[in-house]
Amino acid sequence: MIVAALPGDGIGPEITRAGIAVLREVRPDVECVEAPVGGDALARGLPALPDETRALCDRAAAILFGSVGLPAYDGKPLQERPEYALFLLRRDYELFANVRPVRVFPGLEDASTLKPELVRGLDLVVVRELTGGIYFGKPKEQRVVDGIEEAVDTMIYRAPEIERIARVAFEIARGRRRRVTSVDKQNILETSRLWRRVVTRVAAEYPDVELDHLLVDNAAMQLVRRPRDFCVIVTENMFGDILSDEAAILTGSIGTLPSASLGTRRDGKFGLFEPIGGSAPDIAGRGVANPTASILSAALLLRHALDDEENAARVERAVERVYAGGTRTAELVARGEKAVTTAAFTDAVLSQLE
Ligand code: NAD
């Protein structure tokens, strides 16, 4: 079995090395094959997603992704930018479900901007619809009508798009505390009325999972008021874009958070697994980036793509122990404390695998 490892730009290669090392340690039978993507590919005179890289992904069971994007390409049209690779992968593999677990590890409560007692033990998952809704609906344009500039975006959902994302959320909830909160704006939006109806219908297939509904404005407030009450949040594309970043920042460190984007291939098992952060050009090449997000992305890959819950949980427990033992990379150390490098943090996780 092959995993396509696409390190990309900035800190991508430094932290993806950690994810690969952990995968190799727990699953020596899985071959991680690296290929260029993003600015790394452009610098070699290739497109952002070279044909060979795509062919590797076609053969692979999953993609372990680093990050793409470099300041040198800012301002260029999308097709000429490193980020275009990610756009193509999401589109061509129909990666419709973005899954973001948000956890505060014991010992990291103080990194949050919320009071430690509000985030202690925080453990939720945001499931965001990624290929539909207002970001893709047509018409989508700017125009001049009767001499006046106007613009239109279209929010549209079809029931099957809602059904499949709801199923992802309910399945994930089954492996956790069995609660799904569906977020919409059904007091205003027709798409939300459809959303609520379809999610409720799908819930009937999961009588063991509790479902409740929140309006998006209320959800934004409850996330900072009582974040620990949430188990799985499922929502449409734009609401999910905003709420998943709000949820992520509850932890205080972008460097610890992984994500999975799941599609329809291999019965929904194929996916792209990546840190939620970007290429962090401000710290790239210095060996100081936090590799946790890539290591935990590898854990998600084990869980969702390889059906290997045992090793996924093993990796997560190792990370937990490393934090509990006080090991920190630069962005998480308190003043006067000593930070470890990316490589040293990775070694610490490897040594804590039981
Ligand atoms: P960023 O996430 O790269 O960086 C934001 C801040 O978080 C920076 O201060 C950075 O140093 C810090 N940070 C991020 N990851 C870290 C880690 N693992 N350890 C320690 N600190 C970390 O966001 P940005 O600066 O807005 O974007 C930089 C580039 O990344 C842009 O070109 C953007 O387009 C791209 N980007 C790519 C992805 C992706 O590949 N999925 C996602 C977001 C941004």
Tab-separated table of C-alpha atoms and ligand atoms in Angstrom:
chain	number	residue	atom	x	y	z
A	1	MET	CA	0.000	0.000	0.000
A	2	ILE	CA	1.204	3.482	-0.914
A	3	VAL	CA	0.724	6.864	0.753
A	4	ALA	CA	1.516	9.905	-1.392
A	5	ALA	CA	3.548	12.336	0.730
A	6	LEU	CA	3.478	15.862	-0.706
A	7	PRO	CA	5.625	18.132	1.520
A	8	GLY	CA	5.204	21.377	-0.488
A	9	ASP	CA	6.508	24.746	0.654
A	10	GLY	CA	7.857	26.627	3.658
A	11	ILE	CA	7.639	24.514	6.797
A	12	GLY	CA	5.780	21.826	4.794
A	13	PRO	CA	8.874	19.626	4.250
A	14	GLU	CA	10.082	20.047	7.859
A	15	ILE	CA	6.825	18.979	9.452
A	16	THR	CA	5.785	16.378	6.862
A	17	ARG	CA	9.051	14.587	7.650
A	18	ALA	CA	7.609	14.077	11.145
A	19	GLY	CA	4.320	12.667	9.848
A	20	ILE	CA	6.193	10.279	7.558
A	21	ALA	CA	8.522	9.155	10.355
A	22	VAL	CA	5.585	8.293	12.579
A	23	LEU	CA	3.746	6.460	9.787
A	24	ARG	CA	6.882	4.438	8.994
A	25	GLU	CA	7.302	3.550	12.641
A	26	VAL	CA	3.776	2.281	13.251
A	27	ARG	CA	3.081	0.895	9.766
A	28	PRO	CA	6.313	-0.304	8.122
A	29	ASP	CA	4.152	-2.110	5.550
A	30	VAL	CA	2.934	1.226	4.144
A	31	GLU	CA	5.236	2.874	1.640
A	32	CYS	CA	5.385	6.701	1.797
A	33	VAL	CA	6.357	8.016	-1.639
A	34	GLU	CA	7.269	11.710	-1.849
A	35	ALA	CA	6.476	13.995	-4.789
A	36	PRO	CA	6.701	17.740	-5.474
A	37	VAL	CA	3.690	20.042	-5.187
A	38	GLY	CA	2.973	23.776	-4.993
A	39	GLY	CA	5.839	26.270	-5.095
A	40	ASP	CA	8.306	23.395	-4.823
A	41	ALA	CA	6.988	22.062	-8.153
A	42	LEU	CA	6.799	25.519	-9.773
A	43	ALA	CA	10.446	26.151	-8.867
A	44	ARG	CA	11.359	22.988	-10.793
A	45	GLY	CA	9.579	24.341	-13.883
A	46	LEU	CA	6.573	22.063	-13.343
A	47	PRO	CA	2.926	22.968	-12.796
A	48	ALA	CA	1.743	23.312	-9.180
A	49	LEU	CA	0.310	19.798	-9.430
A	50	PRO	CA	2.642	17.911	-11.805
A	51	ASP	CA	1.232	14.976	-13.785
A	52	GLU	CA	3.532	12.546	-11.979
A	53	THR	CA	2.368	13.779	-8.600
A	54	ARG	CA	-1.237	13.349	-9.638
A	55	ALA	CA	-0.515	9.863	-10.971
A	56	LEU	CA	1.062	8.979	-7.621
A	57	CYS	CA	-2.057	10.231	-5.806
A	58	ASP	CA	-4.228	8.122	-8.145
A	59	ARG	CA	-2.314	5.020	-7.051
A	60	ALA	CA	-2.189	5.943	-3.381
A	61	ALA	CA	-4.489	4.960	-0.537
A	62	ALA	CA	-4.288	8.533	0.802
A	63	ILE	CA	-2.351	11.785	0.612
A	64	LEU	CA	-0.252	13.158	3.460
A	65	PHE	CA	0.030	16.830	2.563
A	66	GLY	CA	2.350	19.519	3.957
A	67	SER	CA	1.419	23.018	2.906
A	68	VAL	CA	1.577	25.178	-0.208
A	69	GLY	CA	2.041	28.903	-0.687
A	70	LEU	CA	4.951	31.315	-0.868
A	71	PRO	CA	4.983	35.123	-0.702
A	72	ALA	CA	6.721	35.289	-4.118
A	73	TYR	CA	3.512	34.108	-5.788
A	74	ASP	CA	1.111	36.458	-3.986
A	75	GLY	CA	-0.868	38.501	-6.475
A	76	LYS	CA	-0.501	36.010	-9.343
A	77	PRO	CA	-3.635	34.456	-10.865
A	78	LEU	CA	-4.771	31.273	-9.096
A	79	GLN	CA	-3.576	28.986	-11.904
A	80	GLU	CA	0.001	30.204	-11.441
A	81	ARG	CA	0.064	29.937	-7.678
A	82	PRO	CA	1.179	27.050	-5.451
A	83	GLU	CA	-2.310	26.902	-3.872
A	84	TYR	CA	-3.745	25.820	-7.240
A	85	ALA	CA	-2.499	22.292	-6.492
A	86	LEU	CA	-4.754	22.066	-3.459
A	87	PHE	CA	-7.671	23.453	-5.435
A	88	LEU	CA	-7.187	20.747	-8.093
A	89	LEU	CA	-6.816	17.919	-5.580
A	90	ARG	CA	-9.970	18.957	-3.718
A	91	ARG	CA	-11.932	19.349	-6.938
A	92	ASP	CA	-10.721	16.267	-8.804
A	93	TYR	CA	-10.988	13.874	-5.865
A	94	GLU	CA	-14.304	15.453	-4.809
A	95	LEU	CA	-13.071	15.966	-1.262
A	96	PHE	CA	-16.433	17.103	0.089
A	97	ALA	CA	-15.915	16.555	3.814
A	98	ASN	CA	-13.418	18.585	5.773
A	99	VAL	CA	-12.868	17.077	9.200
A	100	ARG	CA	-11.063	19.064	11.869
A	101	PRO	CA	-10.570	17.609	15.316
A	102	VAL	CA	-9.814	20.280	17.885
A	103	ARG	CA	-8.196	19.105	21.108
A	104	VAL	CA	-6.521	20.836	23.989
A	105	PHE	CA	-3.835	18.530	25.319
A	106	PRO	CA	-3.281	18.430	29.077
A	107	GLY	CA	-0.606	21.004	29.831
A	108	LEU	CA	-1.517	23.300	26.928
A	109	GLU	CA	-4.565	24.973	28.523
A	110	ASP	CA	-2.631	28.174	29.100
A	111	ALA	CA	-1.944	28.612	25.370
A	112	SER	CA	-5.618	29.402	24.787
A	113	THR	CA	-6.926	32.944	24.924
A	114	LEU	CA	-9.899	31.570	26.871
A	115	LYS	CA	-9.651	30.828	30.576
A	116	PRO	CA	-7.926	27.463	31.123
A	117	GLU	CA	-10.949	26.050	32.972
A	118	LEU	CA	-13.118	26.634	29.865
A	119	VAL	CA	-10.867	24.640	27.534
A	120	ARG	CA	-9.449	21.942	29.824
A	121	GLY	CA	-10.199	18.600	28.159
A	122	LEU	CA	-11.711	20.275	25.075
A	123	ASP	CA	-12.210	17.636	22.387
A	124	LEU	CA	-14.528	18.371	19.462
A	125	VAL	CA	-14.653	17.792	15.718
A	126	VAL	CA	-15.878	20.234	13.089
A	127	VAL	CA	-17.199	18.584	9.919
A	128	ARG	CA	-17.472	21.163	7.146
A	129	GLU	CA	-19.067	20.669	3.720
A	130	LEU	CA	-16.294	21.629	1.331
A	131	THR	CA	-17.435	21.430	-2.272
A	132	GLY	CA	-20.870	23.097	-2.330
A	133	GLY	CA	-22.765	26.115	-1.071
A	134	ILE	CA	-22.094	29.779	-1.693
A	135	TYR	CA	-18.411	29.336	-2.636
A	136	PHE	CA	-19.326	27.438	-5.791
A	137	GLY	CA	-22.985	28.222	-6.659
A	138	LYS	CA	-23.761	29.932	-9.985
A	139	PRO	CA	-24.398	32.695	-10.887
A	140	LYS	CA	-21.320	34.105	-9.266
A	141	GLU	CA	-20.227	37.375	-10.796
A	142	GLN	CA	-19.743	41.106	-10.634
A	143	ARG	CA	-21.668	43.154	-13.162
A	144	VAL	CA	-23.001	46.592	-13.938
A	145	VAL	CA	-26.777	46.894	-14.188
A	146	ASP	CA	-28.326	50.229	-15.181
A	147	GLY	CA	-24.959	51.871	-14.564
A	148	ILE	CA	-24.704	50.521	-11.005
A	149	GLU	CA	-22.057	47.996	-9.912
A	150	GLU	CA	-23.437	44.889	-8.283
A	151	ALA	CA	-22.238	41.419	-7.388
A	152	VAL	CA	-23.931	38.115	-6.782
A	153	ASP	CA	-22.989	34.827	-5.093
A	154	THR	CA	-25.388	31.924	-5.031
A	155	MET	CA	-25.936	29.601	-2.102
A	156	ILE	CA	-27.304	26.310	-3.338
A	157	TYR	CA	-27.411	22.796	-1.883
A	158	ARG	CA	-28.925	19.621	-3.226
A	159	ALA	CA	-30.219	17.033	-0.769
A	160	PRO	CA	-27.624	14.333	-1.667
A	161	GLU	CA	-24.789	16.767	-0.850
A	162	ILE	CA	-26.273	17.295	2.606
A	163	GLU	CA	-27.000	13.606	3.136
A	164	ARG	CA	-23.415	12.521	2.512
A	165	ILE	CA	-21.817	15.142	4.771
A	166	ALA	CA	-24.368	14.357	7.496
A	167	ARG	CA	-23.421	10.676	7.281
A	168	VAL	CA	-19.729	11.533	7.729
A	169	ALA	CA	-20.629	13.506	10.863
A	170	PHE	CA	-22.831	10.762	12.339
A	171	GLU	CA	-20.220	8.082	11.646
A	172	ILE	CA	-17.529	10.164	13.377
A	173	ALA	CA	-19.870	10.810	16.310
A	174	ARG	CA	-20.279	7.046	16.731
A	175	GLY	CA	-16.573	6.756	17.517
A	176	ARG	CA	-16.863	9.551	20.082
A	177	ARG	CA	-19.439	10.849	22.582
A	178	ARG	CA	-22.313	10.256	20.126
A	179	ARG	CA	-23.579	13.816	19.734
A	180	VAL	CA	-23.967	15.870	16.556
A	181	THR	CA	-24.765	19.575	16.494
A	182	SER	CA	-25.932	20.723	13.092
A	183	VAL	CA	-25.402	24.436	12.447
A	184	ASP	CA	-27.528	26.438	10.013
A	185	LYS	CA	-29.446	29.691	9.605
A	186	GLN	CA	-32.880	28.223	9.058
A	187	ASN	CA	-34.729	31.308	10.307
A	188	ILE	CA	-33.493	33.167	7.183
A	189	LEU	CA	-32.087	30.812	4.530
A	190	GLU	CA	-33.965	28.337	2.351
A	191	THR	CA	-30.782	26.270	1.965
A	192	SER	CA	-30.672	26.022	5.762
A	193	ARG	CA	-34.297	24.848	5.936
A	194	LEU	CA	-33.405	22.074	3.489
A	195	TRP	CA	-30.198	21.407	5.437
A	196	ARG	CA	-32.062	20.964	8.733
A	197	ARG	CA	-34.725	18.743	7.171
A	198	VAL	CA	-32.179	16.448	5.488
A	199	VAL	CA	-29.860	16.202	8.508
A	200	THR	CA	-32.876	15.310	10.678
A	201	ARG	CA	-33.871	12.644	8.145
A	202	VAL	CA	-30.367	11.128	8.134
A	203	ALA	CA	-30.338	11.193	11.952
A	204	ALA	CA	-33.142	8.617	11.936
A	205	GLU	CA	-30.567	6.109	10.603
A	206	TYR	CA	-28.435	6.776	13.697
A	207	PRO	CA	-30.775	6.363	16.682
A	208	ASP	CA	-27.752	5.892	18.939
A	209	VAL	CA	-26.492	9.422	18.138
A	210	GLU	CA	-28.129	12.508	19.646
A	211	LEU	CA	-28.772	15.413	17.255
A	212	ASP	CA	-29.372	19.044	18.068
A	213	HIS	CA	-29.491	22.174	15.909
A	214	LEU	CA	-28.013	25.614	16.452
A	215	LEU	CA	-28.288	28.805	14.447
A	216	VAL	CA	-24.869	29.860	13.218
A	217	ASP	CA	-24.766	33.134	15.175
A	218	ASN	CA	-25.585	31.288	18.382
A	219	ALA	CA	-23.056	28.550	17.544
A	220	ALA	CA	-20.319	31.181	17.207
A	221	MET	CA	-21.140	32.400	20.718
A	222	GLN	CA	-21.503	28.988	22.336
A	223	LEU	CA	-18.123	27.924	20.946
A	224	VAL	CA	-16.375	30.492	23.111
A	225	ARG	CA	-18.806	30.164	26.038
A	226	ARG	CA	-19.035	26.403	26.531
A	227	PRO	CA	-16.740	24.782	23.937
A	228	ARG	CA	-16.421	21.529	25.868
A	229	ASP	CA	-20.126	20.759	25.408
A	230	PHE	CA	-19.622	20.103	21.697
A	231	CYS	CA	-18.801	16.668	20.298
A	232	VAL	CA	-19.283	16.848	16.495
A	233	ILE	CA	-20.383	20.012	14.695
A	234	VAL	CA	-21.619	19.621	11.106
A	235	THR	CA	-22.245	22.602	8.885
A	236	GLU	CA	-22.235	23.983	5.352
A	237	ASN	CA	-19.210	25.387	3.580
A	238	MET	CA	-19.086	29.078	4.529
A	239	PHE	CA	-20.345	28.648	8.108
A	240	GLY	CA	-17.814	25.835	8.492
A	241	ASP	CA	-15.005	27.963	7.118
A	242	ILE	CA	-15.582	30.524	9.852
A	243	LEU	CA	-16.520	28.215	12.742
A	244	SER	CA	-13.658	25.784	12.130
A	245	ASP	CA	-11.134	28.615	12.453
A	246	GLU	CA	-12.890	29.896	15.557
A	247	ALA	CA	-12.793	26.398	17.046
A	248	ALA	CA	-9.137	25.966	16.090
A	249	ILE	CA	-8.017	29.109	17.832
A	250	LEU	CA	-9.553	27.857	21.086
A	251	THR	CA	-6.408	25.764	21.409
A	252	GLY	CA	-4.123	28.767	21.018
A	253	SER	CA	-1.744	27.013	18.619
A	254	ILE	CA	-2.272	26.477	14.929
A	255	GLY	CA	0.755	24.159	14.890
A	256	THR	CA	-1.032	21.382	16.771
A	257	LEU	CA	-4.095	20.925	14.584
A	258	PRO	CA	-4.598	18.354	11.824
A	259	SER	CA	-7.358	17.960	9.269
A	260	ALA	CA	-8.765	15.391	6.894
A	261	SER	CA	-10.547	16.076	3.631
A	262	LEU	CA	-12.515	13.008	2.629
A	263	GLY	CA	-14.100	12.251	-0.718
A	264	THR	CA	-15.942	9.540	-2.555
A	265	ARG	CA	-13.019	7.381	-3.747
A	266	ARG	CA	-12.282	4.044	-2.083
A	267	ASP	CA	-15.738	4.078	-0.459
A	268	GLY	CA	-15.003	7.399	1.196
A	269	LYS	CA	-11.705	6.245	2.658
A	270	PHE	CA	-9.389	8.120	0.296
A	271	GLY	CA	-8.553	11.525	1.637
A	272	LEU	CA	-6.060	14.325	1.950
A	273	PHE	CA	-4.591	14.732	5.405
A	274	GLU	CA	-2.857	17.994	6.297
A	275	PRO	CA	-2.078	20.512	9.034
A	276	ILE	CA	-4.632	23.325	9.226
A	277	GLY	CA	-1.869	25.923	9.142
A	278	GLY	CA	-0.031	27.179	6.098
A	279	SER	CA	3.590	27.237	4.987
A	280	ALA	CA	4.600	29.725	7.715
A	281	PRO	CA	7.319	31.478	5.670
A	282	ASP	CA	8.237	33.521	8.768
A	283	ILE	CA	9.752	30.470	10.481
A	284	ALA	CA	10.514	28.164	7.524
A	285	GLY	CA	13.928	26.528	7.254
A	286	ARG	CA	14.867	27.111	10.885
A	287	GLY	CA	13.808	23.745	12.279
A	288	VAL	CA	11.565	25.352	14.891
A	289	ALA	CA	8.085	24.588	13.515
A	290	ASN	CA	5.746	22.453	15.576
A	291	PRO	CA	5.312	19.105	13.784
A	292	THR	CA	2.293	18.041	15.890
A	293	ALA	CA	-0.207	18.960	13.156
A	294	SER	CA	1.512	16.685	10.652
A	295	ILE	CA	1.929	13.853	13.166
A	296	LEU	CA	-1.767	14.068	14.053
A	297	SER	CA	-2.643	14.256	10.341
A	298	ALA	CA	-0.838	10.934	9.984
A	299	ALA	CA	-3.006	9.631	12.853
A	300	LEU	CA	-6.141	10.765	11.013
A	301	LEU	CA	-4.834	9.044	7.887
A	302	LEU	CA	-4.433	5.833	9.855
A	303	ARG	CA	-7.965	6.147	11.252
A	304	HIS	CA	-9.899	7.179	8.156
A	305	ALA	CA	-7.908	5.892	5.171
A	306	LEU	CA	-6.301	2.759	6.595
A	307	ASP	CA	-9.032	1.745	9.072
A	308	ASP	CA	-6.297	1.469	11.688
A	309	GLU	CA	-7.887	2.913	14.809
A	310	GLU	CA	-5.410	1.128	17.033
A	311	ASN	CA	-2.345	2.860	15.622
A	312	ALA	CA	-4.194	6.189	15.231
A	313	ALA	CA	-4.971	6.193	18.943
A	314	ARG	CA	-1.429	5.018	19.706
A	315	VAL	CA	0.040	8.042	17.930
A	316	GLU	CA	-2.399	10.419	19.650
A	317	ARG	CA	-1.523	9.010	23.054
A	318	ALA	CA	2.191	9.456	22.314
A	319	VAL	CA	1.643	13.142	21.471
A	320	GLU	CA	-0.410	13.557	24.624
A	321	ARG	CA	2.394	12.084	26.731
A	322	VAL	CA	5.009	14.342	25.119
A	323	TYR	CA	2.969	17.435	26.030
A	324	ALA	CA	2.208	16.129	29.509
A	325	GLY	CA	5.966	15.734	29.995
A	326	GLY	CA	6.487	19.432	29.280
A	327	THR	CA	8.204	19.204	25.861
A	328	ARG	CA	7.370	22.306	23.787
A	329	THR	CA	8.345	23.821	20.453
A	330	ALA	CA	9.184	27.524	20.242
A	331	GLU	CA	5.673	28.942	19.703
A	332	LEU	CA	4.398	27.234	22.869
A	333	VAL	CA	7.155	27.833	25.411
A	334	ALA	CA	6.558	30.251	28.220
A	335	ARG	CA	9.114	32.990	28.754
A	336	GLY	CA	12.354	31.563	30.142
A	337	GLU	CA	11.508	27.958	29.194
A	338	LYS	CA	13.608	26.024	26.713
A	339	ALA	CA	12.130	25.063	23.348
A	340	VAL	CA	12.961	21.902	21.412
A	341	THR	CA	13.456	21.722	17.656
A	342	THR	CA	11.065	20.133	15.161
A	343	ALA	CA	13.320	17.068	14.952
A	344	ALA	CA	13.645	16.729	18.735
A	345	PHE	CA	9.884	16.959	19.199
A	346	THR	CA	9.405	14.266	16.555
A	347	ASP	CA	11.940	12.015	18.294
A	348	ALA	CA	10.118	12.551	21.579
A	349	VAL	CA	6.844	11.379	19.995
A	350	LEU	CA	8.550	8.353	18.426
A	351	SER	CA	10.025	7.404	21.776
A	352	GLN	CA	6.619	7.647	23.468
A	353	LEU	CA	4.907	5.201	21.102
A	354	GLU	CA	4.056	2.249	23.242
B	1	NAD	P1	0.327	30.239	8.325
B	1	NAD	O1	-0.567	29.235	8.918
B	1	NAD	O2	1.365	29.755	7.400
B	1	NAD	O3	1.057	31.065	9.492
B	1	NAD	C1	0.318	31.801	10.474
B	1	NAD	C2	1.170	31.910	11.762
B	1	NAD	O4	1.181	30.628	12.409
B	1	NAD	C3	2.627	32.240	11.484
B	1	NAD	O5	3.105	33.102	12.488
B	1	NAD	C4	3.335	30.907	11.560
B	1	NAD	O6	4.675	31.015	11.952
B	1	NAD	C5	2.504	30.154	12.588
B	1	NAD	N1	2.523	28.709	12.349
B	1	NAD	C6	1.868	28.019	11.384
B	1	NAD	N2	2.144	26.706	11.455
B	1	NAD	C7	3.003	26.557	12.488
B	1	NAD	C8	3.676	25.436	13.060
B	1	NAD	N3	3.492	24.191	12.582
B	1	NAD	N4	4.501	25.645	14.105
B	1	NAD	C9	4.678	26.876	14.607
B	1	NAD	N5	4.067	27.979	14.122
B	1	NAD	C10	3.253	27.826	13.062
B	1	NAD	O7	-0.605	31.313	7.596
B	1	NAD	P2	-0.214	32.548	6.650
B	1	NAD	O8	1.022	33.225	7.135
B	1	NAD	O9	-1.460	33.328	6.503
B	1	NAD	O10	0.086	31.879	5.238
B	1	NAD	C11	1.390	31.581	4.748
B	1	NAD	C12	1.264	30.874	3.410
B	1	NAD	O11	0.622	29.603	3.598
B	1	NAD	C13	0.424	31.628	2.391
B	1	NAD	O12	1.045	31.528	1.143
B	1	NAD	C14	-0.911	30.878	2.397
B	1	NAD	O13	-1.563	30.959	1.150
B	1	NAD	C15	-0.452	29.465	2.676
B	1	NAD	N6	-1.481	28.595	3.283
B	1	NAD	C16	-1.517	27.309	2.854
B	1	NAD	C17	-2.409	26.427	3.432
B	1	NAD	C18	-2.423	24.996	2.949
B	1	NAD	O14	-1.488	24.568	2.306
B	1	NAD	N7	-3.455	24.226	3.244
B	1	NAD	C19	-3.263	26.848	4.455
B	1	NAD	C20	-3.179	28.170	4.896
B	1	NAD	C21	-2.269	29.047	4.302
